[in-house]
Amino acid sequence: MRFTPLLLALIPALFARPTKAQTASPAHPAAPTSYVNPFAGSGGGGGTTPEARTPFGMMGCGPDTRQWGTPSGTRYDAADAVLQGLSPTWGSPGTPEARQAACLLMPVVGRPDLRYMGEKEREANVAFASPLDAASQVAMPGYYAVNATRYGVRAEMTATHSTALLRFTFPDTTAYRGFVLDGDYGLRAPAEGDVSIVFVSRQEVLLTRRLPATRRGDTAQVRYVVARFERPYDAYNVRHERVTLPDARATRCKAEFGFELPPHTPLLVQVAVSAQSADHARSLLHTEQPSWNFDSVRHAAHAQWQAQLAQVEATTADSAQRTLLYTALYRVACTTPATCMAEALLTPRPLRPEADATAHLLHEVHRHHMNGEAARTQDLCDSLLHGALVRQGVYGYRANDVSGDVSAWYAQNVLGLCPVVHEGRTLYSLGRPLLNVCTLVLPSGRRLTVHTKNNNYLNRHVRGASFNGHKLWPLHLTRTEVLKGGMLEVRMEK
């Protein structure tokens, strides 16, 4: 196993002791969604992207700053100064497919340049790219917005489970206004027939993309992207281009659409993606977005986030701690194929083949407990939960969270119970609960509450525990016990 700088950074933290005292219960905490920071981890290799999506949804839509991706596996980095465009992404949460752009859209004023610009790793900006106005960005659960300063356009995004909705607000001008649909964006050397654009009507376009296999042995996959416009386009142009690469000939395919918009009238664009057929993509739009109401879709997405995040009740007056927890829960629901927050937190996460050294460390923390070294597990949990793994801010993630595994581990261990597969059974290892009281609403509606006594920064070891009034030993619960709910009382000591 190769030790990365991020892993080495965790080692001294094992011996560092914070001095701030644990805070007790809150007075009137705000809604959980208000504590989420979608920008957390979007810089410094944290592997996150501030995109609009619903909890456990298939569709996301957010900004792209790098066509060929960052080292952490995303196409956005908070330090970048160029906005390539806005990319809908589609796939089962947490999979490599879900991080591939289905296409790229960019609102423009004036006729855009659709030329092919080459494939240099760090300099492959599309010809119509815009400077990124970082201060104009707004991100919250279910919503993202940014200014394309080159064109003076405000771009907003929201989503349903399987579709995206974009709203472009243009400046008052008589110049050409519209957007670019980049069909080959992010594809390495697409061959003839891999990308095609069909103009179905003046309010609908079909983009078909044949994606390369993301894993060895897999076959290529087809994505059908249907984009619908609230208004008929008044002008269009499509550019097919054959380019020569060092090892192949490739096809490039981009289109632009122009609209005659009344003053102060935004343009709405619906996008759906399907791996089955174009008709299936259209049916998703018909079912999930029957009308053109951006604010209604946005509010519905926000309500879904509020309902899911509220399934974890954190009793603490420390707003920074609530931000870390609910941001981690947000990341879990963005990257986990599940139906509810409890299912996402209670399901063991396998160690991925591409996992780095930090992921291996997190995977092994509770193995110490299973092997009779509970104190070692509690020491590691204490250090990792107190800043060695996750801190606040854009650069707060000390490890790559592109698959959500870091956030899941953090949220599970704040609660105090981490799912582990041991000898063929799923057990919930008791580590070092971070909060005095934390409650998880289970899928059945029952509640599991972890009440930790003598809980402060000095007491990091578990002296004893009881579950529903009965002494707990060994310090783990079975899945049957967890799903019944109840009260887990934990007593801490030095």
CSV table of C-alpha atoms in Angstrom, one decimal:
chain,number,residue,atom,x,y,z
A,1,MET,CA,0.0,0.0,0.0
A,2,ARG,CA,1.4,3.4,-1.0
A,3,PHE,CA,1.3,6.1,1.6
A,4,THR,CA,0.1,9.4,0.2
A,5,PRO,CA,0.8,12.8,1.7
A,6,LEU,CA,-2.9,12.9,2.8
A,7,LEU,CA,-2.4,9.7,4.8
A,8,LEU,CA,0.9,10.9,6.3
A,9,ALA,CA,-1.0,14.0,7.4
A,10,LEU,CA,-3.2,11.9,9.6
A,11,ILE,CA,-0.4,10.4,11.6
A,12,PRO,CA,0.6,13.4,13.8
A,13,ALA,CA,-3.1,14.1,14.3
A,14,LEU,CA,-3.4,10.9,16.2
A,15,PHE,CA,-1.4,12.4,19.0
A,16,ALA,CA,-2.7,16.0,18.9
A,17,ARG,CA,-5.3,16.9,21.5
A,18,PRO,CA,-7.8,19.7,20.8
A,19,THR,CA,-8.4,22.1,23.7
A,20,LYS,CA,-11.9,23.3,22.9
A,21,ALA,CA,-14.6,22.0,25.2
A,22,GLN,CA,-17.5,20.0,24.0
A,23,THR,CA,-20.7,22.0,23.8
A,24,ALA,CA,-24.0,20.8,25.1
A,25,SER,CA,-27.4,21.0,23.5
A,26,PRO,CA,-28.7,23.7,21.2
A,27,ALA,CA,-31.4,26.3,21.8
A,28,HIS,CA,-33.3,26.4,18.4
A,29,PRO,CA,-31.2,24.9,15.7
A,30,ALA,CA,-31.9,25.9,12.1
A,31,ALA,CA,-33.1,23.5,9.4
A,32,PRO,CA,-30.5,20.9,8.5
A,33,THR,CA,-30.2,22.1,4.9
A,34,SER,CA,-29.0,25.5,6.2
A,35,TYR,CA,-25.8,23.8,7.5
A,36,VAL,CA,-24.9,22.1,4.2
A,37,ASN,CA,-21.8,23.5,2.4
A,38,PRO,CA,-21.8,22.0,-1.1
A,39,PHE,CA,-18.4,23.6,-1.8
A,40,ALA,CA,-16.7,21.7,1.0
A,41,GLY,CA,-14.0,19.5,-0.5
A,42,SER,CA,-14.2,21.1,-4.0
A,43,GLY,CA,-10.5,22.2,-3.8
A,44,GLY,CA,-7.2,20.6,-2.9
A,45,GLY,CA,-8.1,17.1,-4.1
A,46,GLY,CA,-11.3,16.7,-2.0
A,47,GLY,CA,-13.1,15.3,-5.1
A,48,THR,CA,-16.5,17.1,-4.6
A,49,THR,CA,-18.5,19.3,-7.0
A,50,PRO,CA,-21.2,21.8,-6.1
A,51,GLU,CA,-24.0,20.5,-8.3
A,52,ALA,CA,-27.7,20.5,-8.2
A,53,ARG,CA,-29.3,17.1,-7.5
A,54,THR,CA,-31.9,15.4,-5.3
A,55,PRO,CA,-31.1,12.9,-2.6
A,56,PHE,CA,-30.0,9.6,-4.1
A,57,GLY,CA,-30.9,10.9,-7.5
A,58,MET,CA,-29.6,9.7,-10.8
A,59,MET,CA,-29.2,13.2,-12.3
A,60,GLY,CA,-26.9,16.0,-11.3
A,61,CYS,CA,-26.1,19.3,-13.0
A,62,GLY,CA,-23.1,21.6,-12.1
A,63,PRO,CA,-20.2,23.5,-13.4
A,64,ASP,CA,-17.2,22.2,-15.4
A,65,THR,CA,-13.8,23.8,-15.1
A,66,ARG,CA,-11.7,21.0,-16.6
A,67,GLN,CA,-12.7,19.0,-19.7
A,68,TRP,CA,-10.4,16.1,-18.9
A,69,GLY,CA,-10.9,16.1,-15.2
A,70,THR,CA,-8.9,16.7,-12.0
A,71,PRO,CA,-6.6,14.2,-10.4
A,72,SER,CA,-9.3,13.5,-7.8
A,73,GLY,CA,-11.7,12.4,-10.5
A,74,THR,CA,-14.0,15.4,-10.9
A,75,ARG,CA,-14.2,18.1,-13.6
A,76,TYR,CA,-14.4,21.0,-11.1
A,77,ASP,CA,-11.8,22.5,-8.9
A,78,ALA,CA,-12.4,25.6,-6.7
A,79,ALA,CA,-9.1,27.1,-7.7
A,80,ASP,CA,-9.8,27.1,-11.4
A,81,ALA,CA,-10.5,30.4,-13.1
A,82,VAL,CA,-12.3,29.2,-16.3
A,83,LEU,CA,-15.8,27.9,-16.7
A,84,GLN,CA,-16.1,25.4,-19.6
A,85,GLY,CA,-19.9,25.2,-19.2
A,86,LEU,CA,-22.6,23.3,-17.3
A,87,SER,CA,-22.7,19.6,-17.5
A,88,PRO,CA,-25.6,17.3,-16.6
A,89,THR,CA,-24.3,14.0,-15.2
A,90,TRP,CA,-26.3,10.8,-15.0
A,91,GLY,CA,-25.8,7.4,-13.5
A,92,SER,CA,-26.2,5.4,-10.3
A,93,PRO,CA,-24.8,7.5,-7.5
A,94,GLY,CA,-21.1,6.9,-6.6
A,95,THR,CA,-20.2,5.1,-9.8
A,96,PRO,CA,-17.7,6.3,-12.4
A,97,GLU,CA,-20.6,6.6,-14.9
A,98,ALA,CA,-22.3,9.1,-12.7
A,99,ARG,CA,-19.2,11.4,-13.0
A,100,GLN,CA,-19.2,11.5,-16.8
A,101,ALA,CA,-20.7,14.5,-18.4
A,102,ALA,CA,-23.7,13.6,-20.5
A,103,CYS,CA,-23.0,16.8,-22.6
A,104,LEU,CA,-22.0,20.4,-22.0
A,105,LEU,CA,-24.2,23.5,-22.2
A,106,MET,CA,-23.1,27.1,-22.2
A,107,PRO,CA,-25.3,30.2,-22.5
A,108,VAL,CA,-23.9,32.7,-24.9
A,109,VAL,CA,-24.4,36.3,-26.2
A,110,GLY,CA,-23.1,36.7,-29.7
A,111,ARG,CA,-22.4,33.9,-32.1
A,112,PRO,CA,-20.2,31.3,-30.3
A,113,ASP,CA,-16.9,29.8,-31.6
A,114,LEU,CA,-17.4,26.1,-32.0
A,115,ARG,CA,-13.9,25.2,-33.2
A,116,TYR,CA,-12.0,22.2,-31.9
A,117,MET,CA,-9.3,23.5,-29.5
A,118,GLY,CA,-7.1,20.4,-28.9
A,119,GLU,CA,-6.7,18.0,-26.0
A,120,LYS,CA,-3.9,19.2,-23.9
A,121,GLU,CA,-4.5,18.0,-20.3
A,122,ARG,CA,-4.4,21.3,-18.5
A,123,GLU,CA,-5.1,23.8,-21.3
A,124,ALA,CA,-8.0,22.2,-23.2
A,125,ASN,CA,-10.5,25.0,-22.7
A,126,VAL,CA,-13.4,25.0,-25.1
A,127,ALA,CA,-13.5,27.9,-27.5
A,128,PHE,CA,-16.6,29.3,-25.9
A,129,ALA,CA,-15.4,29.1,-22.3
A,130,SER,CA,-15.9,32.0,-19.9
A,131,PRO,CA,-14.0,33.3,-16.9
A,132,LEU,CA,-15.4,31.9,-13.8
A,133,ASP,CA,-16.7,34.4,-11.3
A,134,ALA,CA,-16.2,32.5,-8.1
A,135,ALA,CA,-18.0,35.1,-6.0
A,136,SER,CA,-21.1,34.8,-8.1
A,137,GLN,CA,-21.5,31.1,-7.3
A,138,VAL,CA,-24.4,30.0,-5.1
A,139,ALA,CA,-24.9,26.4,-4.0
A,140,MET,CA,-27.4,24.8,-1.7
A,141,PRO,CA,-29.1,21.4,-1.7
A,142,GLY,CA,-30.9,21.0,-5.0
A,143,TYR,CA,-29.6,24.3,-6.6
A,144,TYR,CA,-26.5,25.8,-8.1
A,145,ALA,CA,-26.0,29.2,-9.9
A,146,VAL,CA,-23.1,31.0,-11.5
A,147,ASN,CA,-22.4,34.0,-13.7
A,148,ALA,CA,-20.8,33.4,-17.2
A,149,THR,CA,-19.0,36.7,-17.1
A,150,ARG,CA,-17.9,36.6,-20.7
A,151,TYR,CA,-21.5,36.8,-21.8
A,152,GLY,CA,-23.1,38.5,-18.8
A,153,VAL,CA,-25.5,35.6,-18.3
A,154,ARG,CA,-26.8,34.2,-15.0
A,155,ALA,CA,-27.1,30.4,-15.2
A,156,GLU,CA,-29.1,28.4,-12.6
A,157,MET,CA,-29.7,24.7,-12.2
A,158,THR,CA,-32.0,22.4,-10.3
A,159,ALA,CA,-33.0,18.8,-10.7
A,160,THR,CA,-35.5,16.0,-10.2
A,161,HIS,CA,-34.5,12.4,-9.6
A,162,SER,CA,-33.7,11.7,-13.3
A,163,THR,CA,-33.8,15.1,-15.1
A,164,ALA,CA,-32.2,18.6,-14.9
A,165,LEU,CA,-33.7,22.0,-15.4
A,166,LEU,CA,-31.6,25.0,-16.3
A,167,ARG,CA,-32.6,28.7,-16.3
A,168,PHE,CA,-30.5,31.3,-18.3
A,169,THR,CA,-31.1,35.0,-17.6
A,170,PHE,CA,-29.5,37.1,-20.4
A,171,PRO,CA,-28.6,40.8,-20.3
A,172,ASP,CA,-30.8,43.3,-22.1
A,173,THR,CA,-29.3,43.4,-25.6
A,174,THR,CA,-30.3,43.0,-29.2
A,175,ALA,CA,-27.3,40.7,-29.8
A,176,TYR,CA,-27.7,37.0,-30.5
A,177,ARG,CA,-28.7,35.1,-27.4
A,178,GLY,CA,-28.8,31.4,-27.0
A,179,PHE,CA,-26.6,28.5,-25.9
A,180,VAL,CA,-24.1,25.9,-27.1
A,181,LEU,CA,-24.7,22.1,-26.8
A,182,ASP,CA,-21.4,20.4,-26.9
A,183,GLY,CA,-22.0,16.8,-27.9
A,184,ASP,CA,-18.5,15.4,-27.7
A,185,TYR,CA,-17.4,17.2,-24.5
A,186,GLY,CA,-15.2,15.0,-22.3
A,187,LEU,CA,-15.0,12.1,-24.7
A,188,ARG,CA,-11.5,10.9,-25.7
A,189,ALA,CA,-11.2,10.5,-29.4
A,190,PRO,CA,-14.8,9.7,-30.3
A,191,ALA,CA,-14.9,7.8,-33.6
A,192,GLU,CA,-17.3,8.3,-36.5
A,193,GLY,CA,-20.9,7.6,-35.3
A,194,ASP,CA,-20.0,7.9,-31.6
A,195,VAL,CA,-21.7,11.3,-31.3
A,196,SER,CA,-24.8,12.5,-33.2
A,197,ILE,CA,-27.3,15.4,-32.9
A,198,VAL,CA,-30.8,15.1,-34.3
A,199,PHE,CA,-33.1,18.2,-34.5
A,200,VAL,CA,-36.4,16.6,-33.5
A,201,SER,CA,-38.4,19.9,-33.5
A,202,ARG,CA,-37.7,23.6,-32.9
A,203,GLN,CA,-38.1,22.8,-29.2
A,204,GLU,CA,-36.3,19.5,-28.9
A,205,VAL,CA,-33.0,18.0,-29.8
A,206,LEU,CA,-31.7,14.5,-29.3
A,207,LEU,CA,-28.0,13.9,-28.6
A,208,THR,CA,-26.7,10.3,-28.8
A,209,ARG,CA,-23.3,9.5,-27.3
A,210,ARG,CA,-21.5,6.2,-27.3
A,211,LEU,CA,-19.3,6.2,-24.1
A,212,PRO,CA,-16.1,4.2,-23.7
A,213,ALA,CA,-16.0,1.5,-21.1
A,214,THR,CA,-15.1,2.8,-17.7
A,215,ARG,CA,-13.8,-0.6,-16.4
A,216,ARG,CA,-11.6,-3.2,-18.1
A,217,GLY,CA,-13.8,-5.9,-19.7
A,218,ASP,CA,-16.9,-3.7,-19.9
A,219,THR,CA,-18.6,-2.8,-23.2
A,220,ALA,CA,-19.2,0.6,-24.6
A,221,GLN,CA,-22.5,2.2,-23.4
A,222,VAL,CA,-24.9,4.5,-25.2
A,223,ARG,CA,-26.5,7.6,-23.6
A,224,TYR,CA,-29.6,9.2,-25.1
A,225,VAL,CA,-29.8,12.9,-24.1
A,226,VAL,CA,-33.0,14.8,-24.8
A,227,ALA,CA,-32.9,18.6,-24.4
A,228,ARG,CA,-36.2,20.6,-24.6
A,229,PHE,CA,-36.5,24.3,-24.8
A,230,GLU,CA,-39.4,26.4,-23.3
A,231,ARG,CA,-39.4,28.5,-26.5
A,232,PRO,CA,-38.8,27.5,-30.1
A,233,TYR,CA,-35.3,28.4,-31.3
A,234,ASP,CA,-35.1,31.0,-34.1
A,235,ALA,CA,-31.6,30.1,-35.4
A,236,TYR,CA,-29.3,27.2,-35.2
A,237,ASN,CA,-26.0,25.9,-36.4
A,238,VAL,CA,-24.3,22.5,-36.1
A,239,ARG,CA,-20.6,21.8,-36.6
A,240,HIS,CA,-19.3,18.3,-37.4
A,241,GLU,CA,-15.6,18.2,-37.5
A,242,ARG,CA,-13.0,15.4,-38.2
A,243,VAL,CA,-9.8,15.9,-36.3
A,244,THR,CA,-6.5,14.0,-36.4
A,245,LEU,CA,-5.1,12.8,-33.1
A,246,PRO,CA,-1.7,11.0,-32.6
A,247,ASP,CA,-3.3,7.6,-32.7
A,248,ALA,CA,-6.7,8.0,-34.4
A,249,ARG,CA,-9.2,10.1,-36.4
A,250,ALA,CA,-12.0,11.5,-34.3
A,251,THR,CA,-15.3,13.2,-34.7
A,252,ARG,CA,-16.4,16.4,-33.1
A,253,CYS,CA,-20.1,17.5,-32.9
A,254,LYS,CA,-21.4,20.8,-31.5
A,255,ALA,CA,-24.6,22.8,-32.0
A,256,GLU,CA,-25.8,26.3,-31.1
A,257,PHE,CA,-29.3,27.6,-30.7
A,258,GLY,CA,-30.4,31.2,-30.9
A,259,PHE,CA,-33.7,32.7,-29.4
A,260,GLU,CA,-35.5,36.0,-29.8
A,261,LEU,CA,-36.4,36.6,-26.2
A,262,PRO,CA,-38.6,39.4,-24.8
A,263,PRO,CA,-36.8,41.7,-22.3
A,264,HIS,CA,-36.2,40.2,-18.9
A,265,THR,CA,-37.4,36.8,-20.1
A,266,PRO,CA,-35.2,33.9,-19.0
A,267,LEU,CA,-34.7,30.8,-21.2
A,268,LEU,CA,-35.5,27.4,-19.6
A,269,VAL,CA,-34.0,24.1,-20.8
A,270,GLN,CA,-35.0,20.6,-19.7
A,271,VAL,CA,-32.5,17.7,-19.9
A,272,ALA,CA,-33.1,14.0,-19.5
A,273,VAL,CA,-30.7,11.2,-20.0
A,274,SER,CA,-31.4,7.5,-20.5
A,275,ALA,CA,-29.3,4.4,-21.2
A,276,GLN,CA,-32.4,2.7,-22.7
A,277,SER,CA,-33.8,4.9,-25.5
A,278,ALA,CA,-34.7,8.4,-26.5
A,279,ASP,CA,-38.3,7.6,-25.8
A,280,HIS,CA,-37.4,6.6,-22.2
A,281,ALA,CA,-35.6,10.0,-21.8
A,282,ARG,CA,-38.7,11.8,-23.1
A,283,SER,CA,-40.9,9.8,-20.7
A,284,LEU,CA,-38.8,11.0,-17.8
A,285,LEU,CA,-39.3,14.6,-18.8
A,286,HIS,CA,-43.0,14.0,-19.2
A,287,THR,CA,-43.3,12.4,-15.7
A,288,GLU,CA,-40.9,14.5,-13.7
A,289,GLN,CA,-41.2,17.9,-15.4
A,290,PRO,CA,-44.7,18.2,-16.8
A,291,SER,CA,-44.6,22.0,-16.7
A,292,TRP,CA,-42.0,24.8,-17.1
A,293,ASN,CA,-41.7,26.0,-13.5
A,294,PHE,CA,-38.1,26.4,-12.3
A,295,ASP,CA,-38.9,27.6,-8.8
A,296,SER,CA,-41.4,24.8,-8.2
A,297,VAL,CA,-38.8,22.1,-9.2
A,298,ARG,CA,-36.2,23.9,-7.0
A,299,HIS,CA,-38.4,24.0,-4.0
A,300,ALA,CA,-39.4,20.4,-4.4
A,301,ALA,CA,-35.8,19.4,-4.5
A,302,HIS,CA,-35.0,21.4,-1.4
A,303,ALA,CA,-38.0,19.8,0.4
A,304,GLN,CA,-36.6,16.3,-0.4
A,305,TRP,CA,-33.2,17.3,1.0
A,306,GLN,CA,-34.8,18.7,4.1
A,307,ALA,CA,-36.8,15.5,4.7
A,308,GLN,CA,-33.7,13.2,4.3
A,309,LEU,CA,-31.3,15.3,6.3
A,310,ALA,CA,-33.8,15.6,9.1
A,311,GLN,CA,-33.6,11.8,9.6
A,312,VAL,CA,-30.5,12.5,11.6
A,313,GLU,CA,-31.1,14.7,14.6
A,314,ALA,CA,-27.9,16.1,16.0
A,315,THR,CA,-28.0,17.5,19.5
A,316,THR,CA,-25.3,20.1,19.7
A,317,ALA,CA,-25.0,23.9,19.8
A,318,ASP,CA,-21.8,23.8,17.9
A,319,SER,CA,-22.7,25.2,14.5
A,320,ALA,CA,-19.4,24.2,13.0
A,321,GLN,CA,-20.0,20.6,14.1
A,322,ARG,CA,-23.5,20.6,12.6
A,323,THR,CA,-22.1,22.0,9.3
A,324,LEU,CA,-19.5,19.1,9.2
A,325,LEU,CA,-22.1,16.5,9.9
A,326,TYR,CA,-24.9,17.7,7.6
A,327,THR,CA,-22.5,18.4,4.8
A,328,ALA,CA,-21.2,14.8,5.2
A,329,LEU,CA,-24.8,13.5,5.1
A,330,TYR,CA,-25.4,15.6,2.0
A,331,ARG,CA,-22.4,14.0,0.3
A,332,VAL,CA,-23.6,10.6,1.4
A,333,ALA,CA,-27.0,11.2,-0.3
A,334,CYS,CA,-25.3,12.5,-3.4
A,335,THR,CA,-23.1,9.4,-3.9
A,336,THR,CA,-25.0,6.5,-2.5
A,337,PRO,CA,-27.6,4.3,-4.3
A,338,ALA,CA,-30.2,4.1,-1.5
A,339,THR,CA,-33.8,5.1,-0.8
A,340,CYS,CA,-33.3,6.9,2.5
A,341,MET,CA,-30.6,8.2,4.8
A,342,ALA,CA,-30.8,5.4,7.3
A,343,GLU,CA,-30.3,2.8,4.6
A,344,ALA,CA,-27.3,4.7,3.2
A,345,LEU,CA,-25.7,4.9,6.7
A,346,LEU,CA,-26.5,1.4,7.8
A,347,THR,CA,-25.2,-0.4,4.6
A,348,PRO,CA,-21.5,-1.4,4.7
A,349,ARG,CA,-19.5,0.3,1.9
A,350,PRO,CA,-17.1,-2.1,0.1
A,351,LEU,CA,-13.5,-1.1,-0.4
A,352,ARG,CA,-13.4,0.0,-4.0
A,353,PRO,CA,-10.6,-1.3,-6.4
A,354,GLU,CA,-9.4,2.3,-7.0
A,355,ALA,CA,-9.3,3.1,-3.3
A,356,ASP,CA,-6.3,5.2,-2.1
A,357,ALA,CA,-4.3,4.7,1.1
A,358,THR,CA,-6.6,6.8,3.2
A,359,ALA,CA,-9.6,4.7,2.1
A,360,HIS,CA,-7.7,1.6,3.2
A,361,LEU,CA,-7.0,3.2,6.6
A,362,LEU,CA,-10.7,4.1,7.1
A,363,HIS,CA,-11.7,0.6,6.1
A,364,GLU,CA,-9.4,-0.9,8.7
A,365,VAL,CA,-10.2,1.3,11.7
A,366,HIS,CA,-13.0,-0.9,13.0
A,367,ARG,CA,-11.2,-4.1,12.1
A,368,HIS,CA,-9.1,-3.4,15.2
A,369,HIS,CA,-12.3,-3.6,17.3
A,370,MET,CA,-13.4,-6.8,15.6
A,371,ASN,CA,-9.9,-8.3,16.4
A,372,GLY,CA,-10.2,-7.4,20.1
A,373,GLU,CA,-8.5,-4.0,20.1
A,374,ALA,CA,-11.4,-1.7,20.8
A,375,ALA,CA,-9.2,1.0,22.4
A,376,ARG,CA,-7.2,1.3,19.2
A,377,THR,CA,-10.4,1.8,17.2
A,378,GLN,CA,-11.6,4.4,19.7
A,379,ASP,CA,-8.2,6.3,19.5
A,380,LEU,CA,-8.3,6.4,15.7
A,381,CYS,CA,-12.0,7.4,15.6
A,382,ASP,CA,-11.3,10.2,18.1
A,383,SER,CA,-8.4,11.6,16.1
A,384,LEU,CA,-10.1,11.3,12.7
A,385,LEU,CA,-13.3,12.9,13.9
A,386,HIS,CA,-11.5,15.8,15.5
A,387,GLY,CA,-10.1,17.3,12.3
A,388,ALA,CA,-7.6,14.8,11.0
A,389,LEU,CA,-10.0,13.8,8.2
A,390,VAL,CA,-12.6,16.5,7.6
A,391,ARG,CA,-12.5,20.2,8.4
A,392,GLN,CA,-14.7,23.1,7.3
A,393,GLY,CA,-14.3,24.9,4.0
A,394,VAL,CA,-13.4,24.3,0.4
A,395,TYR,CA,-10.1,22.7,1.3
A,396,GLY,CA,-11.3,20.9,4.4
A,397,TYR,CA,-11.3,17.4,3.1
A,398,ARG,CA,-8.0,15.7,3.8
A,399,ALA,CA,-8.8,12.8,1.5
A,400,ASN,CA,-10.4,12.2,-1.9
A,401,ASP,CA,-14.2,11.9,-1.4
A,402,VAL,CA,-15.2,11.5,-5.0
A,403,SER,CA,-17.2,8.4,-4.2
A,404,GLY,CA,-18.5,9.7,-0.9
A,405,ASP,CA,-16.7,7.1,1.2
A,406,VAL,CA,-15.0,9.7,3.4
A,407,SER,CA,-18.2,11.5,4.2
A,408,ALA,CA,-20.0,8.2,4.9
A,409,TRP,CA,-17.3,7.1,7.3
A,410,TYR,CA,-17.4,10.4,9.0
A,411,ALA,CA,-21.2,10.5,9.4
A,412,GLN,CA,-21.4,6.9,10.6
A,413,ASN,CA,-18.8,7.5,13.3
A,414,VAL,CA,-20.2,10.8,14.5
A,415,LEU,CA,-23.3,8.7,15.3
A,416,GLY,CA,-20.9,6.2,16.8
A,417,LEU,CA,-21.9,3.0,14.9
A,418,CYS,CA,-20.0,1.9,11.9
A,419,PRO,CA,-21.2,-1.0,9.7
A,420,VAL,CA,-18.6,-3.8,9.3
A,421,VAL,CA,-18.9,-7.1,7.6
A,422,HIS,CA,-17.3,-9.6,10.0
A,423,GLU,CA,-17.4,-13.4,9.5
A,424,GLY,CA,-20.2,-13.0,7.0
A,425,ARG,CA,-22.4,-10.9,9.2
A,426,THR,CA,-23.1,-7.2,9.3
A,427,LEU,CA,-22.2,-5.8,12.7
A,428,TYR,CA,-22.3,-2.2,13.9
A,429,SER,CA,-19.1,-1.4,15.7
A,430,LEU,CA,-19.2,1.1,18.5
A,431,GLY,CA,-16.4,3.5,18.1
A,432,ARG,CA,-16.2,6.9,19.7
A,433,PRO,CA,-19.5,8.8,19.4
A,434,LEU,CA,-18.8,12.5,18.8
A,435,LEU,CA,-22.1,14.1,20.0
A,436,ASN,CA,-23.8,13.9,23.3
A,437,VAL,CA,-27.1,12.8,21.7
A,438,CYS,CA,-27.7,11.8,18.1
A,439,THR,CA,-30.8,10.1,16.7
A,440,LEU,CA,-31.3,8.2,13.5
A,441,VAL,CA,-34.8,7.8,12.1
A,442,LEU,CA,-35.0,4.2,10.8
A,443,PRO,CA,-36.8,3.1,7.6
A,444,SER,CA,-39.6,1.7,9.7
A,445,GLY,CA,-40.1,5.0,11.4
A,446,ARG,CA,-38.6,3.8,14.6
A,447,ARG,CA,-35.7,5.8,16.2
A,448,LEU,CA,-32.3,4.8,17.2
A,449,THR,CA,-30.7,7.2,19.7
A,450,VAL,CA,-27.1,7.2,20.9
A,451,HIS,CA,-26.7,9.0,24.2
A,452,THR,CA,-23.1,9.5,25.2
A,453,LYS,CA,-22.3,10.5,28.8
A,454,ASN,CA,-19.1,12.0,30.1
A,455,ASN,CA,-18.5,13.1,26.6
A,456,ASN,CA,-15.7,15.6,26.1
A,457,TYR,CA,-12.4,16.0,24.3
A,458,LEU,CA,-10.4,14.3,27.1
A,459,ASN,CA,-12.6,11.2,27.4
A,460,ARG,CA,-12.0,9.3,24.2
A,461,HIS,CA,-12.4,5.7,25.4
A,462,VAL,CA,-15.7,3.7,26.0
A,463,ARG,CA,-16.0,2.6,29.6
A,464,GLY,CA,-19.2,0.7,29.1
A,465,ALA,CA,-22.4,0.7,27.2
A,466,SER,CA,-26.0,-0.6,27.4
A,467,PHE,CA,-28.7,-1.1,24.8
A,468,ASN,CA,-32.3,-0.7,25.8
A,469,GLY,CA,-31.3,-1.2,29.4
A,470,HIS,CA,-29.2,-4.3,28.9
A,471,LYS,CA,-25.4,-4.3,29.2
A,472,LEU,CA,-23.7,-4.3,25.8
A,473,TRP,CA,-20.8,-6.6,25.4
A,474,PRO,CA,-19.0,-7.0,23.0
A,475,LEU,CA,-19.3,-3.4,21.9
A,476,HIS,CA,-21.3,-3.9,18.8
A,477,LEU,CA,-24.9,-4.4,17.7
A,478,THR,CA,-26.4,-6.8,15.1
A,479,ARG,CA,-28.5,-5.5,12.2
A,480,THR,CA,-31.6,-7.0,13.8
A,481,GLU,CA,-30.9,-5.0,17.0
A,482,VAL,CA,-30.2,-1.8,15.1
A,483,LEU,CA,-33.4,-2.0,13.0
A,484,LYS,CA,-35.5,-2.5,16.2
A,485,GLY,CA,-34.4,0.9,17.4
A,486,GLY,CA,-34.2,2.1,20.9
A,487,MET,CA,-31.6,3.7,23.2
A,488,LEU,CA,-27.8,3.0,23.1
A,489,GLU,CA,-26.2,4.6,26.2
A,490,VAL,CA,-22.4,5.0,26.1
A,491,ARG,CA,-20.2,6.0,29.1
A,492,MET,CA,-16.9,7.6,28.2
A,493,GLU,CA,-13.6,7.7,30.2
A,494,LYS,CA,-10.0,8.7,29.6
